[in-house]
Amino acid sequence: MPLGDPGLVARLRTAMDDAGGDISFAEYMDLALYAPGCGYYCGGSDLFGSGGDFVTAPESSPLFAACVATQLGEILAGIDGGDICELGAGSGALAADLLERLAESECLPRRYSIVERSAALRERQRAHLALRLPGLATRVEWLDAVPREFCGVVLANEVLDATPAHRFCVRAHGFAECRVAWRDNRFVWTQGECSGSRLAEHLEGILGALDHRLPAGYVSECAPARQDLIADVGARLKHGVVLLFDYGYGRAEYYHAQRSNGTLRCFHRHRAHDDPLILAGLQDISVHVDFSAIAQAALTSGLALAGYTTQAEFLLASGLLQACEGVDPGTRRFAELTAQIKRLTLPGQMGEAVKVLALVRAYDDSLTGFATRDLRNRLELKVGS
Ligand SMILES: C[S@@+](CC[C@H](N)C(=O)[O-])C[C@H]1O[C@@H](n2cnc3c(N)ncnc32)[C@H](O)[C@@H]1O
């Protein structure tokens, strides 16, 4: 199995040398995905869709965007002059589909801002939108962060699970950090003390909040950087909703005693596996989201929790099945639509594994996508928060 992109392998080895031998897994994941020019998301290759490595919901079917547009239209109608800000827009497919749908229903936002970490993907999104929607592309802008005093909807699909996470291992007394080093011409796991007291504090908070003890040898992940991201978004949102779609669980499920090897997943040419130390820069690396930690960070930054449900419930409540109305069941079109609906909703596919979290500030209206199944109790947030 190839070690990875030669430029990235060299970059990682330099980082390890500079750090005295090894780096945290979060640093490894950060470089592997985002090192300029050679990280997985920062090269020029095709990552998304059938010709790439993995398929996200918006790449899988425009029905995803159709349902999200229904929810966005409802929110924007309640916020006079609200805008949309998408984090991590990938190929730009969701942005294009959403703008098209919102134009059809005459509720276009004044601005559609994209905050994208990868310069290569920013260019790809620009080209995609210019080609698909030349008349609407002028509404789209690329920014480094959500605008301050933002009013409207901040949206992210599969962005948090692509944000670097730390990996740790429970010991008989305390825990060790899983780090990455270069030995015998390959990357290997090492164990060390937590890199920085913030990680140790963070882990103590997580483990202390569980009502079960994790056995020695238990391996999992945690991602303080994701909480920082949400706290920053929360501080910038003045009025509106943050909608997050991602693979993940509430804390008790995330750190379930049986999930003893964490949630790390890599994708290369549609093959999923759990070894991030091969194919550096050539494969996607993701770590599921601890939605309790995200919701807690949001509450601390002054947002309120308005909804938490599965992707299947969100899409069905937002009118997913209407796509089939009036379509003859004997037709090829009907077969295509039902295949797409299954991919988006079946429990074995994205339906249950992907969750949707809604966080709000100064927004009291109900949210259609969360009307049918409320899973907020699974987040087990601290009383009074
Ligand atoms: C798994 S892809 C998902 C792309 C797209 N949202 C979709 O669903 O097809 C992750 C995306 O998030 C971007 N990203 C990751 N962290 C980010 C951050 N902190 N700010 C902005 N974009 C980020 C990546 O560059 C990439 O575009």
Coordinates of C-alpha atoms and ligand atoms in Angstrom, one line a residue:
M1 CA 0.0 0.0 0.0
P2 CA 1.5 3.4 -1.0
L3 CA 2.6 5.6 1.9
G4 CA 1.1 8.6 0.4
D5 CA 1.8 11.7 -1.6
P6 CA 5.6 12.2 -1.5
G7 CA 5.3 15.9 -0.8
L8 CA 3.0 15.3 2.1
V9 CA 5.1 12.5 3.5
A10 CA 8.1 14.8 3.5
R11 CA 6.0 17.6 5.1
L12 CA 4.8 15.2 7.9
R13 CA 8.3 13.9 8.5
T14 CA 9.6 17.5 8.9
A15 CA 6.8 18.2 11.4
M16 CA 7.8 15.1 13.4
D17 CA 11.5 16.0 13.3
D18 CA 10.7 19.6 14.4
A19 CA 8.5 18.2 17.3
G20 CA 11.3 15.9 18.5
G21 CA 10.0 12.6 17.1
D22 CA 6.2 12.5 17.0
I23 CA 3.1 14.7 16.6
S24 CA -0.4 14.4 17.9
F25 CA -2.9 12.6 15.7
A26 CA -4.8 15.9 15.4
E27 CA -1.7 17.5 13.9
Y28 CA -1.2 14.5 11.6
M29 CA -4.9 14.7 10.4
D30 CA -4.7 18.5 10.0
L31 CA -1.6 18.2 7.7
A32 CA -2.9 15.0 5.9
L33 CA -6.1 16.8 5.0
Y34 CA -5.1 20.5 4.7
A35 CA -1.4 21.0 4.1
P36 CA -1.3 23.6 1.3
G37 CA -0.7 22.0 -2.0
C38 CA -0.4 18.4 -0.8
G39 CA -3.1 17.7 1.8
Y40 CA -6.0 15.6 0.7
Y41 CA -8.5 18.5 0.3
C42 CA -5.9 20.9 -1.0
G43 CA -4.6 19.0 -4.1
G44 CA -6.4 19.3 -7.4
S45 CA -7.8 15.8 -7.7
D46 CA -11.5 14.7 -7.8
L47 CA -12.5 13.7 -4.3
F48 CA -16.3 13.7 -4.3
G49 CA -18.9 11.6 -6.1
S50 CA -18.6 8.3 -8.0
G51 CA -15.3 9.2 -9.6
G52 CA -13.7 10.2 -6.3
D53 CA -13.3 8.6 -2.9
F54 CA -16.6 9.1 -1.1
V55 CA -20.1 10.4 -1.6
T56 CA -21.8 13.0 0.6
A57 CA -25.5 13.5 0.7
P58 CA -25.5 16.6 -1.6
E59 CA -23.3 14.7 -4.0
S60 CA -25.6 11.7 -3.8
S61 CA -28.8 13.4 -4.7
P62 CA -30.3 16.9 -5.4
L63 CA -33.2 15.8 -3.2
F64 CA -31.0 16.5 -0.1
A65 CA -30.7 20.2 -1.2
A66 CA -34.4 20.3 -2.1
C67 CA -35.3 19.4 1.5
V68 CA -32.7 21.7 3.1
A69 CA -34.0 24.5 0.9
T70 CA -37.5 24.0 2.3
Q71 CA -36.0 24.4 5.8
L72 CA -33.9 27.4 4.8
G73 CA -36.8 29.1 3.0
E74 CA -38.9 28.8 6.2
I75 CA -36.1 30.3 8.3
L76 CA -35.3 33.1 5.9
A77 CA -39.0 34.1 5.7
G78 CA -38.8 34.6 9.5
I79 CA -35.6 36.7 9.4
D80 CA -36.0 39.9 7.4
G81 CA -32.9 40.2 5.1
G82 CA -31.3 36.9 6.3
D83 CA -28.3 35.5 4.5
I84 CA -26.8 32.0 4.1
C85 CA -23.3 31.1 5.1
E86 CA -22.1 27.6 4.2
L87 CA -19.0 26.2 5.9
G88 CA -16.8 23.7 3.9
A89 CA -18.7 23.6 0.5
G90 CA -16.8 20.8 -1.1
S91 CA -17.5 20.7 -4.8
G92 CA -20.0 23.5 -4.6
A93 CA -22.9 21.1 -5.4
L94 CA -25.0 21.9 -2.4
A95 CA -24.6 25.7 -2.9
A96 CA -25.7 25.5 -6.5
D97 CA -28.6 23.2 -5.8
L98 CA -29.8 25.4 -2.8
L99 CA -29.6 28.6 -4.8
E100 CA -31.5 27.0 -7.7
R101 CA -34.2 25.8 -5.3
L102 CA -34.4 29.1 -3.4
A103 CA -34.7 31.0 -6.7
E104 CA -37.6 28.8 -7.8
S105 CA -39.4 29.5 -4.5
E106 CA -38.5 33.2 -4.7
C107 CA -36.7 33.3 -1.3
L108 CA -33.1 33.8 -2.4
P109 CA -30.8 35.3 0.2
R110 CA -29.1 38.6 -0.6
R111 CA -25.7 36.9 0.0
Y112 CA -24.6 33.3 0.0
S113 CA -21.2 33.3 1.7
I114 CA -18.9 30.3 1.6
V115 CA -16.2 29.7 4.2
E116 CA -13.9 27.1 2.7
R117 CA -10.5 26.2 4.2
S118 CA -9.0 24.7 1.0
A119 CA -7.9 27.2 -1.7
A120 CA -8.2 24.4 -4.4
L121 CA -11.8 23.7 -3.4
R122 CA -12.6 27.4 -3.4
E123 CA -11.5 27.6 -7.0
R124 CA -13.5 24.5 -7.8
Q125 CA -16.6 25.9 -6.2
R126 CA -16.2 29.2 -8.1
A127 CA -16.0 27.3 -11.4
H128 CA -19.0 25.0 -10.5
L129 CA -21.2 27.9 -9.6
A130 CA -20.2 30.1 -12.6
L131 CA -21.1 27.2 -14.9
R132 CA -24.3 26.0 -13.2
L133 CA -25.8 29.4 -12.2
P134 CA -24.2 32.2 -14.1
G135 CA -27.1 34.5 -13.3
L136 CA -26.8 33.9 -9.5
A137 CA -23.0 33.6 -9.1
T138 CA -22.7 37.3 -8.2
R139 CA -24.6 36.6 -5.0
V140 CA -21.9 34.2 -3.8
E141 CA -18.8 35.4 -1.9
W142 CA -15.9 33.5 -0.3
L143 CA -14.9 34.6 3.2
D144 CA -12.4 33.5 5.8
A145 CA -15.0 33.4 8.6
V146 CA -18.7 33.8 9.2
P147 CA -19.4 37.6 9.1
R148 CA -19.7 39.3 12.4
E149 CA -23.2 40.2 13.5
F150 CA -24.5 37.6 11.0
C151 CA -28.2 37.3 10.5
G152 CA -29.5 34.2 8.7
V153 CA -28.5 30.5 8.5
V154 CA -25.0 29.0 8.9
L155 CA -25.0 25.6 7.3
A156 CA -22.4 22.8 7.3
N157 CA -22.6 19.2 5.9
E158 CA -19.8 16.8 6.9
V159 CA -17.4 19.6 7.9
L160 CA -17.1 18.8 11.6
D161 CA -16.1 15.2 10.9
A162 CA -13.3 16.5 8.6
T163 CA -12.0 18.8 11.4
P164 CA -9.0 17.4 13.2
A165 CA -9.5 15.2 16.3
H166 CA -7.2 13.8 18.9
R167 CA -7.0 10.1 19.6
F168 CA -6.5 8.7 23.1
C169 CA -6.2 5.5 24.9
V170 CA -7.5 4.8 28.4
R171 CA -5.0 3.4 30.9
A172 CA -5.5 1.8 34.2
H173 CA -4.9 5.2 35.7
G174 CA -5.7 8.1 33.4
F175 CA -5.1 8.1 29.7
A176 CA -2.4 8.4 27.0
E177 CA -2.5 10.4 23.8
C178 CA -2.1 8.3 20.6
R179 CA 0.6 10.1 18.5
V180 CA 2.2 9.5 15.2
A181 CA 5.9 8.9 14.4
W182 CA 8.0 7.8 11.4
R183 CA 9.8 4.5 12.0
D184 CA 11.3 1.9 9.5
N185 CA 10.0 3.9 6.5
R186 CA 6.4 4.2 7.6
F187 CA 4.1 6.1 9.9
V188 CA 3.4 4.3 13.2
W189 CA 1.3 5.0 16.3
T190 CA 3.1 5.9 19.5
Q191 CA 1.7 6.8 22.9
G192 CA 2.6 9.8 25.0
E193 CA 1.4 12.2 27.5
C194 CA -1.4 14.5 26.3
S195 CA -0.1 17.3 24.2
G196 CA -1.0 20.3 26.3
S197 CA -3.0 20.6 29.4
R198 CA -6.1 21.7 27.4
L199 CA -6.5 18.2 25.9
A200 CA -6.0 16.6 29.4
E201 CA -8.7 18.9 30.8
H202 CA -11.0 18.2 27.9
L203 CA -10.6 14.4 28.3
E204 CA -11.2 14.6 32.0
G205 CA -14.4 16.5 31.3
I206 CA -15.6 13.9 28.8
L207 CA -14.7 10.9 30.9
G208 CA -16.1 12.5 34.1
A209 CA -19.4 13.2 32.5
L210 CA -20.0 9.5 31.5
D211 CA -22.0 7.3 33.8
H212 CA -19.7 4.3 33.0
R213 CA -16.0 3.7 33.4
L214 CA -14.1 3.0 30.2
P215 CA -11.8 -0.1 30.4
A216 CA -8.1 0.1 30.1
G217 CA -7.1 -0.2 26.4
Y218 CA -10.2 1.6 25.2
V219 CA -9.4 3.9 22.3
S220 CA -11.4 6.8 21.1
E221 CA -11.2 10.4 19.8
C222 CA -12.1 13.9 21.0
A223 CA -12.0 17.2 19.1
P224 CA -11.7 20.4 21.0
A225 CA -11.1 22.3 17.7
R226 CA -14.6 21.5 16.7
Q227 CA -15.9 23.1 19.9
D228 CA -13.8 26.2 19.1
L229 CA -15.2 26.4 15.6
I230 CA -18.8 26.3 16.9
A231 CA -18.1 28.7 19.7
D232 CA -16.7 31.1 17.1
V233 CA -19.7 30.7 14.8
G234 CA -22.0 31.2 17.8
A235 CA -20.2 34.4 18.8
R236 CA -20.7 35.8 15.2
L237 CA -24.4 34.8 14.9
K238 CA -26.6 37.7 15.9
H239 CA -30.0 36.3 14.8
G240 CA -30.8 33.0 13.2
V241 CA -30.0 29.3 13.0
V242 CA -26.9 27.1 12.7
L243 CA -27.7 23.8 10.9
L244 CA -25.1 21.0 11.2
F245 CA -25.3 17.7 9.4
D246 CA -22.7 15.1 10.3
Y247 CA -21.9 11.5 11.2
G248 CA -22.0 11.3 15.0
Y249 CA -23.7 10.5 18.3
G250 CA -24.6 12.0 21.6
R251 CA -21.8 11.4 24.2
A252 CA -23.1 8.2 25.8
E253 CA -23.4 6.5 22.5
Y254 CA -20.1 7.9 21.2
Y255 CA -18.2 6.7 24.2
H256 CA -20.2 3.5 24.6
A257 CA -18.0 0.8 26.2
Q258 CA -18.4 -1.4 23.1
R259 CA -17.2 1.2 20.7
S260 CA -13.7 0.4 21.9
N261 CA -11.7 1.4 18.9
G262 CA -13.1 4.8 18.2
T263 CA -14.8 6.2 15.1
L264 CA -11.9 6.9 12.7
R265 CA -12.9 6.2 9.1
C266 CA -10.8 6.6 6.0
F267 CA -12.0 6.5 2.4
H268 CA -10.1 5.7 -0.7
R269 CA -11.9 5.0 -4.0
H270 CA -15.1 4.1 -2.1
R271 CA -13.4 1.6 0.1
A272 CA -13.8 2.4 3.8
H273 CA -11.2 1.3 6.4
D274 CA -9.7 2.5 9.7
D275 CA -6.0 3.0 8.9
P276 CA -5.1 6.8 8.6
L277 CA -1.4 6.1 8.5
I278 CA -1.4 4.8 5.0
L279 CA -2.1 6.8 1.8
A280 CA -1.3 10.1 3.5
G281 CA -2.8 12.9 1.4
L282 CA -4.5 10.4 -1.0
Q283 CA -7.4 9.4 1.2
D284 CA -10.1 11.0 3.3
I285 CA -9.8 10.8 7.0
S286 CA -12.9 11.4 9.2
V287 CA -13.8 11.1 12.8
H288 CA -17.4 11.1 14.0
V289 CA -18.8 14.0 15.8
D290 CA -19.6 14.1 19.6
F291 CA -22.8 16.1 19.2
S292 CA -23.1 16.6 23.0
A293 CA -19.7 18.4 23.0
I294 CA -20.8 20.5 20.1
A295 CA -24.2 21.4 21.7
Q296 CA -22.5 22.2 25.0
A297 CA -20.0 24.6 23.3
A298 CA -22.9 26.2 21.5
L299 CA -24.8 26.8 24.7
T300 CA -21.7 28.3 26.3
S301 CA -21.5 30.7 23.5
G302 CA -25.1 31.8 24.0
L303 CA -26.9 29.8 21.4
A304 CA -30.0 27.7 22.3
L305 CA -30.6 24.1 21.2
A306 CA -33.6 24.0 18.9
G307 CA -33.4 20.5 17.4
Y308 CA -31.4 17.2 17.1
T309 CA -32.7 14.4 14.9
T310 CA -31.5 11.9 12.3
Q311 CA -31.0 12.8 8.6
A312 CA -33.8 10.5 7.6
E313 CA -36.3 12.2 9.9
F314 CA -35.1 15.7 8.9
L315 CA -35.5 15.0 5.2
L316 CA -38.8 13.2 5.5
A317 CA -40.3 16.0 7.6
S318 CA -39.0 18.5 5.1
G319 CA -41.0 16.9 2.2
L320 CA -38.6 14.3 0.8
L321 CA -41.3 12.0 -0.5
Q322 CA -43.0 14.8 -2.4
A323 CA -40.3 14.3 -5.1
C324 CA -42.2 11.1 -6.1
E325 CA -45.6 12.8 -6.3
G326 CA -47.1 12.5 -9.8
V327 CA -44.2 10.3 -11.0
D328 CA -45.4 7.1 -12.6
P329 CA -44.1 4.1 -10.5
G330 CA -43.4 2.2 -13.7
T331 CA -40.9 4.7 -15.0
R332 CA -37.1 4.9 -14.8
R333 CA -37.4 8.3 -13.2
F334 CA -39.4 6.7 -10.3
A335 CA -36.7 4.0 -9.9
E336 CA -34.0 6.7 -9.7
L337 CA -35.9 8.8 -7.2
T338 CA -36.6 5.8 -4.9
A339 CA -32.9 4.7 -5.1
Q340 CA -31.8 8.2 -4.0
I341 CA -34.4 8.3 -1.2
K342 CA -33.1 5.0 0.1
R343 CA -29.5 6.2 0.1
L344 CA -30.5 9.3 2.0
T345 CA -32.8 7.6 4.6
L346 CA -32.1 3.9 5.1
P347 CA -30.6 3.2 8.5
G348 CA -27.7 1.1 7.0
Q349 CA -26.8 4.1 4.8
M350 CA -26.9 7.8 5.8
G351 CA -30.4 7.8 7.3
E352 CA -29.6 7.1 11.0
A353 CA -25.8 7.6 11.1
V354 CA -26.0 11.2 10.0
K355 CA -27.6 13.5 12.6
V356 CA -28.8 17.1 12.2
L357 CA -28.3 19.7 15.0
A358 CA -30.1 23.0 15.0
L359 CA -28.7 25.8 17.2
V360 CA -30.4 29.2 17.3
R361 CA -30.0 32.8 18.6
A362 CA -33.0 35.1 18.9
Y363 CA -35.0 32.7 16.8
D364 CA -38.2 31.2 18.3
D365 CA -40.1 29.8 15.3
S366 CA -40.5 26.1 15.0
L367 CA -38.3 24.2 12.5
T368 CA -40.2 21.9 10.2
G369 CA -37.3 19.4 9.8
F370 CA -37.3 18.7 13.5
A371 CA -41.0 18.4 13.9
T372 CA -41.3 14.6 13.8
R373 CA -38.6 13.1 16.0
D374 CA -36.9 15.0 18.8
L375 CA -33.7 13.3 20.0
R376 CA -32.4 16.2 22.1
N377 CA -32.5 14.1 25.2
R378 CA -29.8 11.8 23.7
L379 CA -27.3 14.7 24.1
E380 CA -27.6 14.5 27.9
L381 CA -26.7 18.2 28.3
K382 CA -25.8 19.5 31.8
V383 CA -28.9 20.7 33.7
G384 CA -29.2 24.4 33.6
S385 CA -27.2 24.8 30.3
Ligands
LIG1 C1 -16.1 16.0 3.7 S1 -16.0 17.5 2.9 C2 -17.7 17.9 2.7 C3 -18.0 18.9 1.5 C4 -19.5 19.3 1.3 N1 -20.0 20.0 2.5 C5 -20.3 18.1 1.0 O1 -21.1 17.7 1.8 O2 -20.2 17.5 -0.1 C6 -15.4 18.7 4.1 C7 -15.3 20.1 3.6 O3 -15.1 21.0 4.6 C8 -14.0 21.9 4.4 N2 -13.5 22.3 5.7 C9 -13.0 21.5 6.7 N3 -12.7 22.3 7.8 C10 -13.1 23.5 7.5 C11 -13.1 24.7 8.2 N4 -12.7 24.8 9.5 N5 -13.6 25.8 7.6 C12 -14.1 25.8 6.3 N6 -14.1 24.7 5.6 C13 -13.6 23.5 6.2 C14 -13.1 21.0 3.5 O4 -12.1 21.7 2.8 C15 -14.2 20.4 2.6 O5 -14.6 21.3 1.6

